[in-house]
Amino acid sequence: MLPNKNSWAEPYKIKMVELLKMTTAEQRKKALEDAGYNTFLLKSEDVYIDLLTDSGTSAMSDEQWSGMMLGDEAYAGSKNYYNLEKTVQDIYGYKYLVPTHQGRGAENILSQVMIKPGDIVPGNMYFTTTRLHQELAGGDFHDVIVDEAHDSASAYPFKGNIDLNKVEKLVQEYGAARIPYICVAVTVNLAGGQPVSMANLKELRAYTQEKGIKIMLDMTRIAENAYFIQQKEEGYRLKTIAEIVNEICSYTDGGTFSGKKDALVNIGGFLALNDWDVFEEARNMVVVYEGLHTYGGLAGRDMEAMAIGIRESVQDAHMKARIGQVLYLGEQMEAFGIPIVKPIGGHGIFVDAKQFLPHIPQDDFPAQTLAAEIYLDAGIRTMERGIVSAGRKANGENYYPNLELVRFTIPRRVYTQAHMDVIAESTARVYERRKEIKGLKMVYEPKYLRFFQARFQPL
């Protein structure tokens, strides 16, 4: 009798491999000490399985590599720019394109163009670089995500949703004129890769049109969000990922995009817009910060690879395999009793360090500590998403986020299911000895985005 199981397999075959370095426990201990117990400061050659980020770490397809050979490296008017522009118009539906070297370049230009000192910028949970650019432009970020997003155990299916009551409260307090736009992120990163529902976007669009407020999308992992809408939201099961992606964008006025995630490339991004006046100003700014408006800090070959990757990212088979691998790892973690953010999100597994290490107070950096311990066990590099990432307020006090997480980010088309087993088993070994683990103290803190370069020592 056939098993009652609907298995899936990756919609690709492997053509080239990169050999991995195996290290000893003693080698990993020294590497971590040299890195100041910050996984960002580890040398990649000392890492066995690298789950630091899904940004720029995906494997490109044969068509993308072929496209790299078609790079038109003209300083102005590269044909690859016009191909990328058409792709953005076809897939996302936006009218105008400003290429940038990566997503944060687009965030900077958007913030400089649209935010004035004293403005209020609501968003569904902060992201590190996004909030910093908003603050440097003089804005004040306000979190308007639903309360369920701050509860790692909540099974609410769309924990990325905007709470319109919170938005209305800001409008009543500050006035709509002080809100240049609402920043909506899809598959909210710091909530655990949690999606936004189409119903919530429609409701927000109706509200903002009434109030005269724009919606700007952080569209970095939009295809993953579309997959969750397809699987979980009524009326979308028979729609394609491409159709859902286009509809998401239709309820917004523009968006920032890091091509290093969904678009499966190692570098690149853009700002997409519908408003000509905003576009005209952004096009002027990109020349100052990035490069000419037809390359924005990118080589022609990079724009070509990104255009191809965008089209590949909205293929249903690709997204089923991408999310399927993340789900597989999450289910393995749950089988070992490891506390993770639920529901399982799009781009990785987020382990709840507060529950994993309840004896370590937040001021002793439990998530940073756990990321270090996971590396020590098997050479697996993860990253902290808690108090270190949250940074400090303008008055110098630490932010204390409710969620203290370690992110196991899965690069696209890179690792096998066997790697997922190794990751889960290693984390389970650390979980077994969790009561022996002590926290860290910070001994060096940079001015901005401290999680990238901060250094620590064991308590």
PDB file of C-alpha atoms in Angstrom, residues 72-313:
ATOM      1  CA  ASP A  72      25.838  45.946 -21.313  1.00  0.00           C
ATOM      2  CA  GLU A  73      28.371  47.932 -19.308  1.00  0.00           C
ATOM      3  CA  ALA A  74      27.674  51.274 -20.964  1.00  0.00           C
ATOM      4  CA  TYR A  75      27.806  54.078 -18.404  1.00  0.00           C
ATOM      5  CA  ALA A  76      24.459  55.457 -19.546  1.00  0.00           C
ATOM      6  CA  GLY A  77      21.394  53.813 -21.062  1.00  0.00           C
ATOM      7  CA  SER A  78      22.389  50.172 -20.513  1.00  0.00           C
ATOM      8  CA  LYS A  79      19.964  47.805 -22.232  1.00  0.00           C
ATOM      9  CA  ASN A  80      19.955  45.721 -19.032  1.00  0.00           C
ATOM     10  CA  TYR A  81      18.398  48.660 -17.188  1.00  0.00           C
ATOM     11  CA  TYR A  82      15.512  48.770 -19.643  1.00  0.00           C
ATOM     12  CA  ASN A  83      15.049  45.006 -19.361  1.00  0.00           C
ATOM     13  CA  LEU A  84      14.946  45.312 -15.567  1.00  0.00           C
ATOM     14  CA  GLU A  85      12.514  48.238 -15.809  1.00  0.00           C
ATOM     15  CA  LYS A  86      10.154  46.204 -18.009  1.00  0.00           C
ATOM     16  CA  THR A  87      10.396  43.239 -15.637  1.00  0.00           C
ATOM     17  CA  VAL A  88       9.465  45.407 -12.657  1.00  0.00           C
ATOM     18  CA  GLN A  89       6.536  46.860 -14.601  1.00  0.00           C
ATOM     19  CA  ASP A  90       5.347  43.395 -15.730  1.00  0.00           C
ATOM     20  CA  ILE A  91       5.715  41.529 -12.432  1.00  0.00           C
ATOM     21  CA  TYR A  92       5.092  44.220  -9.818  1.00  0.00           C
ATOM     22  CA  GLY A  93       3.077  46.770 -11.806  1.00  0.00           C
ATOM     23  CA  TYR A  94       4.980  49.892 -10.745  1.00  0.00           C
ATOM     24  CA  LYS A  95       5.573  52.597 -13.353  1.00  0.00           C
ATOM     25  CA  TYR A  96       9.037  53.936 -12.501  1.00  0.00           C
ATOM     26  CA  LEU A  97      12.317  52.326 -11.499  1.00  0.00           C
ATOM     27  CA  VAL A  98      15.351  53.668  -9.634  1.00  0.00           C
ATOM     28  CA  PRO A  99      18.083  50.995  -9.412  1.00  0.00           C
ATOM     29  CA  THR A 100      20.322  50.895  -6.318  1.00  0.00           C
ATOM     30  CA  HIS A 101      23.263  48.791  -5.199  1.00  0.00           C
ATOM     31  CA  GLN A 102      21.024  46.981  -2.667  1.00  0.00           C
ATOM     32  CA  GLY A 103      17.881  47.495  -0.611  1.00  0.00           C
ATOM     33  CA  ARG A 104      19.307  49.901   1.932  1.00  0.00           C
ATOM     34  CA  GLY A 105      20.320  52.248  -0.879  1.00  0.00           C
ATOM     35  CA  ALA A 106      16.648  52.409  -1.848  1.00  0.00           C
ATOM     36  CA  GLU A 107      15.644  52.942   1.805  1.00  0.00           C
ATOM     37  CA  ASN A 108      18.053  55.853   2.083  1.00  0.00           C
ATOM     38  CA  ILE A 109      16.773  57.591  -1.053  1.00  0.00           C
ATOM     39  CA  LEU A 110      13.113  57.031  -0.132  1.00  0.00           C
ATOM     40  CA  SER A 111      13.709  58.454   3.354  1.00  0.00           C
ATOM     41  CA  GLN A 112      15.632  61.466   2.057  1.00  0.00           C
ATOM     42  CA  VAL A 113      12.948  62.262  -0.517  1.00  0.00           C
ATOM     43  CA  MET A 114       9.785  61.723   1.511  1.00  0.00           C
ATOM     44  CA  ILE A 115      10.579  62.306   5.203  1.00  0.00           C
ATOM     45  CA  LYS A 116      10.927  65.733   6.844  1.00  0.00           C
ATOM     46  CA  PRO A 117      12.196  66.379  10.381  1.00  0.00           C
ATOM     47  CA  GLY A 118       9.360  65.762  12.817  1.00  0.00           C
ATOM     48  CA  ASP A 119       7.467  63.348  10.571  1.00  0.00           C
ATOM     49  CA  ILE A 120       5.860  60.203  11.949  1.00  0.00           C
ATOM     50  CA  VAL A 121       6.474  56.951  10.067  1.00  0.00           C
ATOM     51  CA  PRO A 122       4.205  54.058  11.079  1.00  0.00           C
ATOM     52  CA  GLY A 123       5.336  50.539  10.161  1.00  0.00           C
ATOM     53  CA  ASN A 124       4.564  46.908  10.901  1.00  0.00           C
ATOM     54  CA  MET A 125       7.547  46.289  13.192  1.00  0.00           C
ATOM     55  CA  TYR A 126      10.874  47.986  12.659  1.00  0.00           C
ATOM     56  CA  PHE A 127      13.684  46.669  10.535  1.00  0.00           C
ATOM     57  CA  THR A 128      17.171  47.780  11.506  1.00  0.00           C
ATOM     58  CA  THR A 129      18.349  49.634   8.388  1.00  0.00           C
ATOM     59  CA  THR A 130      14.863  50.902   7.509  1.00  0.00           C
ATOM     60  CA  ARG A 131      14.321  52.536  10.887  1.00  0.00           C
ATOM     61  CA  LEU A 132      17.822  54.014  10.944  1.00  0.00           C
ATOM     62  CA  HIS A 133      17.352  55.684   7.541  1.00  0.00           C
ATOM     63  CA  GLN A 134      13.983  57.039   8.671  1.00  0.00           C
ATOM     64  CA  GLU A 135      15.535  58.425  11.854  1.00  0.00           C
ATOM     65  CA  LEU A 136      18.537  59.932  10.056  1.00  0.00           C
ATOM     66  CA  ALA A 137      16.066  61.777   7.792  1.00  0.00           C
ATOM     67  CA  GLY A 138      14.375  63.233  10.897  1.00  0.00           C
ATOM     68  CA  GLY A 139      11.443  60.820  11.143  1.00  0.00           C
ATOM     69  CA  ASP A 140      10.088  59.028  14.199  1.00  0.00           C
ATOM     70  CA  PHE A 141       9.178  55.354  13.688  1.00  0.00           C
ATOM     71  CA  HIS A 142       6.029  53.968  15.353  1.00  0.00           C
ATOM     72  CA  ASP A 143       5.233  50.265  15.416  1.00  0.00           C
ATOM     73  CA  VAL A 144       1.656  49.546  14.267  1.00  0.00           C
ATOM     74  CA  ILE A 145       1.844  45.768  13.824  1.00  0.00           C
ATOM     75  CA  VAL A 146      -0.858  43.576  15.371  1.00  0.00           C
ATOM     76  CA  ASP A 147      -0.185  42.516  18.965  1.00  0.00           C
ATOM     77  CA  GLU A 148      -0.005  38.837  17.985  1.00  0.00           C
ATOM     78  CA  ALA A 149       3.312  39.548  16.238  1.00  0.00           C
ATOM     79  CA  HIS A 150       5.015  40.089  19.591  1.00  0.00           C
ATOM     80  CA  ASP A 151       3.917  36.665  20.885  1.00  0.00           C
ATOM     81  CA  SER A 152       6.137  33.894  19.522  1.00  0.00           C
ATOM     82  CA  ALA A 153       3.606  31.201  20.487  1.00  0.00           C
ATOM     83  CA  SER A 154       0.588  32.805  18.809  1.00  0.00           C
ATOM     84  CA  ALA A 155      -0.721  30.735  15.887  1.00  0.00           C
ATOM     85  CA  TYR A 156      -2.345  33.753  14.201  1.00  0.00           C
ATOM     86  CA  PRO A 157      -1.719  33.142  10.474  1.00  0.00           C
ATOM     87  CA  PHE A 158      -1.003  36.751   9.422  1.00  0.00           C
ATOM     88  CA  LYS A 159       1.112  38.195  12.216  1.00  0.00           C
ATOM     89  CA  GLY A 160       2.556  40.795   9.846  1.00  0.00           C
ATOM     90  CA  ASN A 161      -0.766  42.652   9.586  1.00  0.00           C
ATOM     91  CA  ILE A 162      -1.163  46.353  10.325  1.00  0.00           C
ATOM     92  CA  ASP A 163      -3.410  47.244  13.257  1.00  0.00           C
ATOM     93  CA  LEU A 164      -5.561  50.024  11.824  1.00  0.00           C
ATOM     94  CA  ASN A 165      -6.627  51.141  15.308  1.00  0.00           C
ATOM     95  CA  LYS A 166      -2.983  51.918  16.068  1.00  0.00           C
ATOM     96  CA  VAL A 167      -2.686  53.856  12.819  1.00  0.00           C
ATOM     97  CA  GLU A 168      -5.846  55.827  13.561  1.00  0.00           C
ATOM     98  CA  LYS A 169      -4.500  56.681  17.012  1.00  0.00           C
ATOM     99  CA  LEU A 170      -1.371  58.174  15.409  1.00  0.00           C
ATOM    100  CA  VAL A 171      -3.478  60.127  12.918  1.00  0.00           C
ATOM    101  CA  GLN A 172      -5.594  61.515  15.743  1.00  0.00           C
ATOM    102  CA  GLU A 173      -2.518  62.452  17.791  1.00  0.00           C
ATOM    103  CA  TYR A 174      -0.240  63.893  15.093  1.00  0.00           C
ATOM    104  CA  GLY A 175      -2.451  64.509  12.055  1.00  0.00           C
ATOM    105  CA  ALA A 176      -2.283  62.845   8.658  1.00  0.00           C
ATOM    106  CA  ALA A 177      -0.120  65.667   7.262  1.00  0.00           C
ATOM    107  CA  ARG A 178       2.782  64.572   9.470  1.00  0.00           C
ATOM    108  CA  ILE A 179       2.678  60.990   8.142  1.00  0.00           C
ATOM    109  CA  PRO A 180       4.491  60.916   4.766  1.00  0.00           C
ATOM    110  CA  TYR A 181       3.727  57.228   4.281  1.00  0.00           C
ATOM    111  CA  ILE A 182       3.026  53.998   6.083  1.00  0.00           C
ATOM    112  CA  CYS A 183       5.851  51.496   5.676  1.00  0.00           C
ATOM    113  CA  VAL A 184       4.433  48.006   5.112  1.00  0.00           C
ATOM    114  CA  ALA A 185       6.880  45.111   5.149  1.00  0.00           C
ATOM    115  CA  VAL A 186       5.855  41.754   3.723  1.00  0.00           C
ATOM    116  CA  THR A 187       6.899  38.548   5.533  1.00  0.00           C
ATOM    117  CA  VAL A 188       7.967  40.724   8.471  1.00  0.00           C
ATOM    118  CA  ASN A 189      11.555  39.829   9.261  1.00  0.00           C
ATOM    119  CA  LEU A 190      11.833  40.570  12.971  1.00  0.00           C
ATOM    120  CA  ALA A 191       8.464  38.957  13.676  1.00  0.00           C
ATOM    121  CA  GLY A 192       9.825  35.674  12.306  1.00  0.00           C
ATOM    122  CA  GLY A 193       9.104  36.034   8.590  1.00  0.00           C
ATOM    123  CA  GLN A 194       5.384  36.511   9.217  1.00  0.00           C
ATOM    124  CA  PRO A 195       3.091  37.452   6.298  1.00  0.00           C
ATOM    125  CA  VAL A 196       0.575  40.231   5.703  1.00  0.00           C
ATOM    126  CA  SER A 197      -2.888  39.240   4.453  1.00  0.00           C
ATOM    127  CA  MET A 198      -4.420  40.661   1.286  1.00  0.00           C
ATOM    128  CA  ALA A 199      -7.526  41.609   3.240  1.00  0.00           C
ATOM    129  CA  ASN A 200      -5.403  43.726   5.587  1.00  0.00           C
ATOM    130  CA  LEU A 201      -3.718  45.466   2.654  1.00  0.00           C
ATOM    131  CA  LYS A 202      -7.062  46.240   1.040  1.00  0.00           C
ATOM    132  CA  GLU A 203      -8.420  47.661   4.293  1.00  0.00           C
ATOM    133  CA  LEU A 204      -5.290  49.759   4.814  1.00  0.00           C
ATOM    134  CA  ARG A 205      -5.443  51.048   1.224  1.00  0.00           C
ATOM    135  CA  ALA A 206      -9.046  52.190   1.678  1.00  0.00           C
ATOM    136  CA  TYR A 207      -8.120  53.936   4.934  1.00  0.00           C
ATOM    137  CA  THR A 208      -5.035  55.714   3.556  1.00  0.00           C
ATOM    138  CA  GLN A 209      -6.856  56.923   0.447  1.00  0.00           C
ATOM    139  CA  GLU A 210      -9.434  58.531   2.704  1.00  0.00           C
ATOM    140  CA  LYS A 211      -6.698  60.188   4.793  1.00  0.00           C
ATOM    141  CA  GLY A 212      -4.392  61.126   1.912  1.00  0.00           C
ATOM    142  CA  ILE A 213      -1.476  58.976   3.151  1.00  0.00           C
ATOM    143  CA  LYS A 214       0.783  56.929   0.880  1.00  0.00           C
ATOM    144  CA  ILE A 215       1.756  53.281   1.396  1.00  0.00           C
ATOM    145  CA  MET A 216       5.348  52.301   0.675  1.00  0.00           C
ATOM    146  CA  LEU A 217       6.118  48.594   0.569  1.00  0.00           C
ATOM    147  CA  ASP A 218       9.236  46.885   1.828  1.00  0.00           C
ATOM    148  CA  MET A 219       8.812  44.259  -0.882  1.00  0.00           C
ATOM    149  CA  THR A 220      12.020  42.335  -0.279  1.00  0.00           C
ATOM    150  CA  ARG A 221      10.402  38.906   0.254  1.00  0.00           C
ATOM    151  CA  ILE A 222       7.119  39.586  -1.507  1.00  0.00           C
ATOM    152  CA  ALA A 223       6.960  36.225  -3.296  1.00  0.00           C
ATOM    153  CA  GLU A 224       7.167  34.412   0.043  1.00  0.00           C
ATOM    154  CA  ASN A 225       4.302  36.530   1.373  1.00  0.00           C
ATOM    155  CA  ALA A 226       2.314  35.695  -1.770  1.00  0.00           C
ATOM    156  CA  TYR A 227       2.827  31.980  -1.099  1.00  0.00           C
ATOM    157  CA  PHE A 228       1.307  32.298   2.389  1.00  0.00           C
ATOM    158  CA  ILE A 229      -1.670  34.222   0.973  1.00  0.00           C
ATOM    159  CA  GLN A 230      -2.102  31.484  -1.629  1.00  0.00           C
ATOM    160  CA  GLN A 231      -2.044  28.744   0.996  1.00  0.00           C
ATOM    161  CA  LYS A 232      -3.876  30.403   3.888  1.00  0.00           C
ATOM    162  CA  GLU A 233      -6.230  33.125   2.649  1.00  0.00           C
ATOM    163  CA  GLU A 234      -9.678  32.379   1.304  1.00  0.00           C
ATOM    164  CA  GLY A 235     -10.092  32.959  -2.411  1.00  0.00           C
ATOM    165  CA  TYR A 236      -6.422  32.705  -3.404  1.00  0.00           C
ATOM    166  CA  ARG A 237      -5.671  28.973  -3.620  1.00  0.00           C
ATOM    167  CA  LEU A 238      -6.243  28.915  -7.396  1.00  0.00           C
ATOM    168  CA  LYS A 239      -4.257  32.095  -8.086  1.00  0.00           C
ATOM    169  CA  THR A 240      -0.588  31.964  -9.086  1.00  0.00           C
ATOM    170  CA  ILE A 241       2.212  33.486  -7.040  1.00  0.00           C
ATOM    171  CA  ALA A 242       2.762  35.980  -9.873  1.00  0.00           C
ATOM    172  CA  GLU A 243      -0.887  37.103  -9.793  1.00  0.00           C
ATOM    173  CA  ILE A 244      -0.841  37.528  -6.019  1.00  0.00           C
ATOM    174  CA  VAL A 245       2.438  39.471  -6.087  1.00  0.00           C
ATOM    175  CA  ASN A 246       0.996  41.888  -8.616  1.00  0.00           C
ATOM    176  CA  GLU A 247      -2.144  42.394  -6.543  1.00  0.00           C
ATOM    177  CA  ILE A 248      -0.129  43.100  -3.383  1.00  0.00           C
ATOM    178  CA  CYS A 249       1.745  45.882  -5.158  1.00  0.00           C
ATOM    179  CA  SER A 250      -1.470  47.329  -6.593  1.00  0.00           C
ATOM    180  CA  TYR A 251      -2.533  48.470  -3.105  1.00  0.00           C
ATOM    181  CA  THR A 252       0.654  50.518  -2.598  1.00  0.00           C
ATOM    182  CA  ASP A 253       2.321  53.616  -4.045  1.00  0.00           C
ATOM    183  CA  GLY A 254       5.810  52.201  -4.387  1.00  0.00           C
ATOM    184  CA  GLY A 255       8.348  50.020  -2.693  1.00  0.00           C
ATOM    185  CA  THR A 256      11.951  49.317  -1.782  1.00  0.00           C
ATOM    186  CA  PHE A 257      13.427  46.027  -2.923  1.00  0.00           C
ATOM    187  CA  SER A 258      16.545  44.082  -2.059  1.00  0.00           C
ATOM    188  CA  GLY A 259      17.247  41.850  -5.035  1.00  0.00           C
ATOM    189  CA  LYS A 260      19.538  39.800  -2.792  1.00  0.00           C
ATOM    190  CA  LYS A 261      16.556  37.884  -1.397  1.00  0.00           C
ATOM    191  CA  ASP A 262      13.621  36.943  -3.657  1.00  0.00           C
ATOM    192  CA  ALA A 263      15.446  37.832  -6.878  1.00  0.00           C
ATOM    193  CA  LEU A 264      18.206  35.272  -6.200  1.00  0.00           C
ATOM    194  CA  VAL A 265      21.184  37.538  -6.915  1.00  0.00           C
ATOM    195  CA  ASN A 266      24.287  38.434  -4.927  1.00  0.00           C
ATOM    196  CA  ILE A 267      23.889  42.205  -5.189  1.00  0.00           C
ATOM    197  CA  GLY A 268      21.270  44.708  -6.306  1.00  0.00           C
ATOM    198  CA  GLY A 269      18.059  46.451  -5.411  1.00  0.00           C
ATOM    199  CA  PHE A 270      15.726  49.225  -6.464  1.00  0.00           C
ATOM    200  CA  LEU A 271      13.132  51.797  -5.531  1.00  0.00           C
ATOM    201  CA  ALA A 272       9.907  51.425  -7.533  1.00  0.00           C
ATOM    202  CA  LEU A 273       7.330  54.214  -7.678  1.00  0.00           C
ATOM    203  CA  ASN A 274       4.051  55.286  -9.260  1.00  0.00           C
ATOM    204  CA  ASP A 275       4.218  59.015  -8.480  1.00  0.00           C
ATOM    205  CA  TRP A 276       6.203  60.982 -11.089  1.00  0.00           C
ATOM    206  CA  ASP A 277       7.155  63.820  -8.721  1.00  0.00           C
ATOM    207  CA  VAL A 278       8.564  61.419  -6.111  1.00  0.00           C
ATOM    208  CA  PHE A 279      10.328  59.491  -8.863  1.00  0.00           C
ATOM    209  CA  GLU A 280      11.857  62.661 -10.312  1.00  0.00           C
ATOM    210  CA  GLU A 281      13.317  63.607  -6.945  1.00  0.00           C
ATOM    211  CA  ALA A 282      14.537  60.044  -6.292  1.00  0.00           C
ATOM    212  CA  ARG A 283      16.142  59.953  -9.741  1.00  0.00           C
ATOM    213  CA  ASN A 284      18.078  63.091  -8.826  1.00  0.00           C
ATOM    214  CA  MET A 285      19.130  61.625  -5.468  1.00  0.00           C
ATOM    215  CA  VAL A 286      20.350  58.318  -6.888  1.00  0.00           C
ATOM    216  CA  VAL A 287      22.973  60.204  -8.891  1.00  0.00           C
ATOM    217  CA  VAL A 288      24.316  61.645  -5.633  1.00  0.00           C
ATOM    218  CA  TYR A 289      24.361  58.448  -3.557  1.00  0.00           C
ATOM    219  CA  GLU A 290      24.515  55.482  -5.943  1.00  0.00           C
ATOM    220  CA  GLY A 291      25.310  56.213  -9.598  1.00  0.00           C
ATOM    221  CA  LEU A 292      23.596  57.295 -12.794  1.00  0.00           C
ATOM    222  CA  HIS A 293      19.845  56.682 -12.867  1.00  0.00           C
ATOM    223  CA  THR A 294      20.257  53.876 -15.441  1.00  0.00           C
ATOM    224  CA  TYR A 295      22.622  51.804 -13.326  1.00  0.00           C
ATOM    225  CA  GLY A 296      22.360  52.976  -9.712  1.00  0.00           C
ATOM    226  CA  GLY A 297      25.588  51.403  -8.505  1.00  0.00           C
ATOM    227  CA  LEU A 298      25.127  48.139 -10.433  1.00  0.00           C
ATOM    228  CA  ALA A 299      26.925  46.586 -13.350  1.00  0.00           C
ATOM    229  CA  GLY A 300      24.766  45.807 -16.357  1.00  0.00           C
ATOM    230  CA  ARG A 301      25.289  42.079 -15.782  1.00  0.00           C
ATOM    231  CA  ASP A 302      23.900  42.415 -12.233  1.00  0.00           C
ATOM    232  CA  MET A 303      20.749  44.108 -13.514  1.00  0.00           C
ATOM    233  CA  GLU A 304      20.281  41.341 -16.088  1.00  0.00           C
ATOM    234  CA  ALA A 305      20.663  38.592 -13.482  1.00  0.00           C
ATOM    235  CA  MET A 306      18.183  40.386 -11.207  1.00  0.00           C
ATOM    236  CA  ALA A 307      15.594  40.715 -13.997  1.00  0.00           C
ATOM    237  CA  ILE A 308      15.820  36.979 -14.671  1.00  0.00           C
ATOM    238  CA  GLY A 309      15.741  36.173 -10.950  1.00  0.00           C
ATOM    239  CA  ILE A 310      12.582  38.220 -10.411  1.00  0.00           C
ATOM    240  CA  ARG A 311      10.754  36.144 -13.007  1.00  0.00           C
ATOM    241  CA  GLU A 312      12.076  32.910 -11.468  1.00  0.00           C
ATOM    242  CA  SER A 313      11.032  34.022  -7.982  1.00  0.00           C
TER     243      SER A 313
END
